[in-house]
Short mmCIF file of C-alpha atoms in Angstrom, two decimals:
data_model
loop_
_atom_site.label_atom_id
_atom_site.label_comp_id
_atom_site.label_asym_id
_atom_site.label_seq_id
_atom_site.Cartn_x
_atom_site.Cartn_y
_atom_site.Cartn_z
CA MET V 1 -22.49 22.37 40.10
CA ALA V 2 -20.96 23.65 43.67
CA LEU V 3 -20.66 20.83 46.34
CA THR V 4 -21.89 21.13 49.47
CA ASN V 5 -18.98 20.80 52.49
CA ARG V 6 -20.49 16.92 53.22
CA GLN V 7 -20.41 16.14 49.53
CA LYS V 8 -16.83 17.01 49.31
CA TYR V 9 -16.02 15.19 52.15
CA LEU V 10 -17.50 12.39 50.99
CA LEU V 11 -15.74 12.78 47.61
CA GLN V 12 -12.09 13.21 49.70
CA LEU V 13 -13.05 9.88 51.08
CA THR V 14 -13.92 7.86 48.33
CA ASN V 15 -10.77 9.13 46.49
CA GLN V 16 -8.48 8.14 49.43
CA LEU V 17 -10.63 4.75 49.49
CA SER V 18 -9.85 3.81 45.89
CA GLN V 19 -6.19 5.00 46.08
CA ASN V 20 -5.83 2.72 49.15
CA LEU V 21 -7.30 -0.26 47.16
CA ILE V 22 -5.07 0.33 44.31
CA ALA V 23 -2.19 0.76 46.12
CA SER V 24 -2.77 -2.58 48.32
CA ASN V 25 -2.93 -4.23 44.88
CA ASN V 26 0.09 -2.83 43.23
CA THR V 27 2.01 -6.13 44.31
CA ASN V 28 -0.48 -8.42 42.71
CA THR V 29 -0.71 -9.32 38.80
CA ASN V 30 -1.80 -6.63 36.41
CA ALA V 31 -4.95 -8.64 35.76
CA ASN V 32 -5.49 -8.67 39.35
CA ASP V 33 -5.12 -4.76 39.41
CA ALA V 34 -7.74 -3.92 36.63
CA GLU V 35 -10.04 -6.24 38.35
CA VAL V 36 -9.73 -4.07 41.68
CA ARG V 37 -10.18 -1.19 39.65
CA ASN V 38 -13.12 -2.10 37.63
CA ASN V 39 -14.59 -3.34 40.66
CA VAL V 40 -14.85 -0.15 43.03
CA SER V 41 -17.99 0.97 43.62
CA VAL V 42 -19.21 3.19 46.54
CA ASP V 43 -23.24 2.62 47.51
CA LEU V 44 -24.26 5.54 49.16
CA PRO V 45 -28.13 5.29 49.60
CA GLY V 46 -30.06 8.25 49.05
CA PHE V 47 -27.38 10.42 47.66
CA ASP V 48 -26.52 9.99 44.27
CA PHE V 49 -22.59 10.00 44.51
CA ASN V 50 -21.80 10.42 40.70
CA ALA V 51 -23.95 13.95 40.33
CA GLY V 52 -22.65 14.22 36.79
CA PHE V 53 -18.65 13.98 37.43
CA ASN V 54 -16.66 11.37 35.60
CA PHE V 55 -14.23 9.83 37.89
CA ASP V 56 -11.50 8.39 36.28
CA PHE V 57 -9.42 6.11 38.90
CA ASP V 58 -7.12 4.85 36.31
CA THR V 59 -3.57 5.29 37.46
CA GLU V 60 -2.11 5.17 34.06
CA THR V 61 -2.10 7.80 31.64
CA GLU V 62 -2.15 6.79 28.02
CA ALA V 63 -0.14 8.19 25.52
CA PRO V 64 -2.16 9.69 22.54
CA ALA V 65 -2.27 7.93 19.58
CA GLU V 66 0.17 9.30 17.27
CA PRO V 67 -1.15 10.25 13.66
CA THR V 68 -0.18 8.08 11.07
CA PRO V 69 2.49 9.59 8.73
CA THR V 70 0.97 10.24 5.40
CA PRO V 71 3.71 9.84 2.82
CA ASP V 72 4.26 13.06 -0.24
CA SER V 73 3.34 10.37 -2.56
CA THR V 74 -0.15 9.39 -2.73
CA THR V 75 -0.77 7.49 -6.07
CA LEU V 76 1.54 4.76 -7.25
CA ARG V 77 2.36 7.43 -10.72
CA ASP V 78 3.90 10.08 -7.85
CA VAL V 79 6.02 7.03 -6.45
CA LEU V 80 7.23 6.60 -10.39
CA MET V 81 7.63 10.08 -10.89
CA ASP V 82 10.17 10.62 -7.72
CA LEU V 83 12.17 7.34 -9.19
CA VAL V 84 12.99 8.56 -12.49
CA ASN V 85 16.50 7.98 -13.48
CA GLU V 86 16.62 5.58 -10.27
CA GLN V 87 17.44 1.71 -10.75
CA VAL V 88 14.11 0.09 -9.95
CA GLU V 89 12.18 -3.21 -10.00
CA VAL V 90 8.76 -3.09 -10.79
CA THR V 91 6.74 -6.56 -10.28
CA THR V 92 3.80 -7.17 -12.77
CA PRO V 93 1.58 -10.55 -12.82
CA PHE V 94 3.95 -12.26 -15.12
CA GLY V 95 7.26 -11.45 -12.93
CA PRO V 96 9.47 -8.44 -12.31
CA VAL V 97 11.26 -5.99 -14.34
CA THR V 98 14.77 -4.68 -13.56
CA GLY V 99 16.01 -1.49 -15.11
CA THR V 100 16.56 2.08 -14.72
CA LEU V 101 13.53 3.98 -15.13
CA ILE V 102 13.71 6.61 -17.77
CA ALA V 103 9.95 8.03 -18.24
CA VAL V 104 6.54 7.84 -16.75
CA LYS V 105 3.90 8.65 -19.02
CA SER V 106 -0.16 8.52 -18.42
CA ASP V 107 -0.52 4.76 -18.60
CA TYR V 108 3.03 3.27 -18.52
CA ILE V 109 6.40 3.69 -17.78
CA VAL V 110 9.76 3.23 -19.61
CA LEU V 111 12.32 1.14 -18.29
CA ILE V 112 16.17 0.53 -19.81
CA ASP V 113 17.15 -3.12 -18.39
CA ALA V 114 20.65 -4.29 -17.90
CA ASP V 115 21.48 -5.07 -21.62
CA GLY V 116 20.07 -1.97 -22.84
CA SER V 117 16.92 -3.13 -23.85
CA GLN V 118 13.89 -0.71 -23.58
CA VAL V 119 10.83 -2.20 -21.86
CA LEU V 120 7.29 -0.62 -21.97
CA VAL V 121 5.57 -1.48 -18.73
CA ARG V 122 1.86 -0.82 -18.46
CA MET V 123 0.83 1.18 -15.30
CA GLU V 124 -2.44 -0.81 -14.59
CA ASN V 125 -0.47 -3.90 -14.29
CA ILE V 126 2.17 -2.89 -11.96
CA GLU V 127 1.79 -4.67 -8.48
CA LEU V 128 4.77 -3.43 -6.43
CA VAL V 129 7.50 -1.10 -6.80
CA SER V 130 10.89 -0.91 -5.16
CA ASN V 131 13.92 1.33 -5.46
CA LEU V 132 17.21 -0.84 -6.02
CA MET X 1 10.45 11.44 -26.77
CA PHE X 2 7.91 9.01 -25.60
CA GLN X 3 4.15 8.82 -26.84
CA GLU X 4 1.67 10.12 -23.83
CA THR X 5 -0.35 6.51 -24.06
CA PHE X 6 0.99 2.90 -23.96
CA ALA X 7 -0.88 1.79 -27.15
CA ALA X 8 0.59 5.08 -29.27
CA GLU X 9 3.99 4.36 -27.94
CA LEU X 10 3.81 0.83 -29.03
CA ALA X 11 2.65 2.07 -32.50
CA THR X 12 5.83 3.61 -33.27
CA HIS X 13 7.57 0.36 -33.01
CA VAL X 14 5.80 -1.53 -35.56
CA GLY X 15 8.06 -3.84 -37.36
CA SER X 16 10.43 -4.22 -34.25
CA ARG X 17 11.31 -7.22 -32.61
CA VAL X 18 9.09 -7.96 -29.36
CA GLU X 19 8.88 -9.86 -26.54
CA VAL X 20 5.08 -9.60 -25.02
CA ALA X 21 4.54 -10.54 -21.72
CA THR X 22 0.89 -10.93 -20.56
CA ASP X 23 0.18 -12.40 -16.80
CA ASN X 24 0.49 -15.91 -18.19
CA ASN X 25 2.43 -15.92 -21.62
CA LEU X 26 5.68 -14.50 -23.17
CA VAL X 27 5.14 -14.03 -26.95
CA ASP X 28 8.56 -13.38 -28.82
CA GLY X 29 7.98 -11.88 -32.59
CA ILE X 30 7.28 -9.02 -34.80
CA LEU X 31 5.24 -6.26 -33.86
CA SER X 32 3.02 -6.19 -36.69
CA THR X 33 -0.25 -3.89 -35.88
CA VAL X 34 -1.47 -1.80 -32.77
CA THR X 35 -4.90 -0.36 -32.49
CA PRO X 36 -5.87 1.19 -29.17
CA ASN X 37 -7.28 -2.20 -27.75
CA LEU X 38 -5.52 -4.84 -29.84
CA VAL X 39 -1.74 -5.91 -30.65
CA LEU X 40 -1.12 -7.85 -33.44
CA VAL X 41 2.41 -10.02 -33.16
CA ILE X 42 3.65 -12.25 -35.81
CA GLU X 43 5.26 -15.03 -33.77
CA VAL X 44 8.75 -16.10 -34.79
CA ASN X 45 9.51 -18.12 -32.13
CA SER X 46 6.59 -20.59 -31.27
CA GLY X 47 8.75 -23.64 -31.29
CA TYR X 48 6.88 -25.82 -33.53
CA GLY X 49 9.05 -26.10 -36.47
CA TYR X 50 10.24 -24.40 -39.36
CA GLY X 51 8.25 -21.79 -41.34
CA GLU X 52 5.48 -21.79 -38.71
CA ASN X 53 4.85 -18.00 -38.29
CA THR X 54 1.85 -17.90 -35.82
CA THR X 55 -0.17 -14.64 -35.82
CA LEU X 56 -1.37 -13.59 -32.24
CA TYR X 57 -3.74 -10.99 -31.33
CA LEU X 58 -3.20 -9.66 -27.96
CA SER X 59 -5.79 -7.12 -26.08
CA VAL X 60 -4.12 -4.31 -25.04
CA ASP X 61 -5.47 -4.48 -21.65
CA ALA X 62 -3.89 -8.25 -21.10
CA ILE X 63 -0.26 -7.02 -21.55
CA ASN X 64 1.91 -6.59 -18.68
CA PHE X 65 4.95 -5.42 -20.30
CA VAL X 66 6.82 -5.09 -23.49
CA ARG X 67 10.49 -5.65 -24.29
CA PHE X 68 12.37 -4.33 -27.23
CA PRO X 69 15.52 -6.75 -27.13
CA VAL X 70 18.80 -5.22 -28.39
CA ALA X 71 19.78 -6.65 -31.63
CA ALA X 72 22.49 -9.07 -30.72
#
C-alpha cells in the first residue's frame, strides 16, 4: 500500500520522536529505557497510523538463537559402541563399575576390571557412562 | 565370542563363581541355573556359619551386573 506524502511525513516525524526519546534516556537504567520504549505511542485522531505496518523501535538487535548441537550418538548403546576398548566407568543403581569395555551386545556390555575379572553389565540398568 | 543376550551369556558360565549385584544386594556364590527370566545362585558366603549354602533365585531383570572373579 503506497503512502501519501502527508503519511510519509508523519511517519518520519514519529520515527524522529521515538529516536529522540530513546536517545535522551540512554543515560538512564535499562529498566527505565525499556519502559520508555514500551510506552511510546502516537495518538492521531482520525488517522490510523499503524496501517498494517509493524514498527519495531527496539534499538538492540538480538542474535538468532543457535541451534543446540546434536551429538552423533543418539542412544546409550551408540555411546557405548564408540567406547569399545576404552577405559570406562558405568554407574548402576548398585554402584559404579570400572574397567575396559570389550564388547557391546544387544542387552549387556562386557568389561574387564582392574584385577582381570570379567563383568557383564545389563544395559537396562546403566544410569551413567563416562570415559576415563 | 559373546552370546547376543545377557541370559544366554550367563548360561555359558554355569558352575562358575559369581558376584551378582542387584539394586540393593550383592550375592556371592556359584551360578547354578540360568533361564531367560531367572538366575539361580548357590550362595557360599552368606555369613551365617559353616555348611549353610543358601539357594537364591534372582530375577534377570533385577540384575545390575555380574562379575566373574578371577581365581586367587
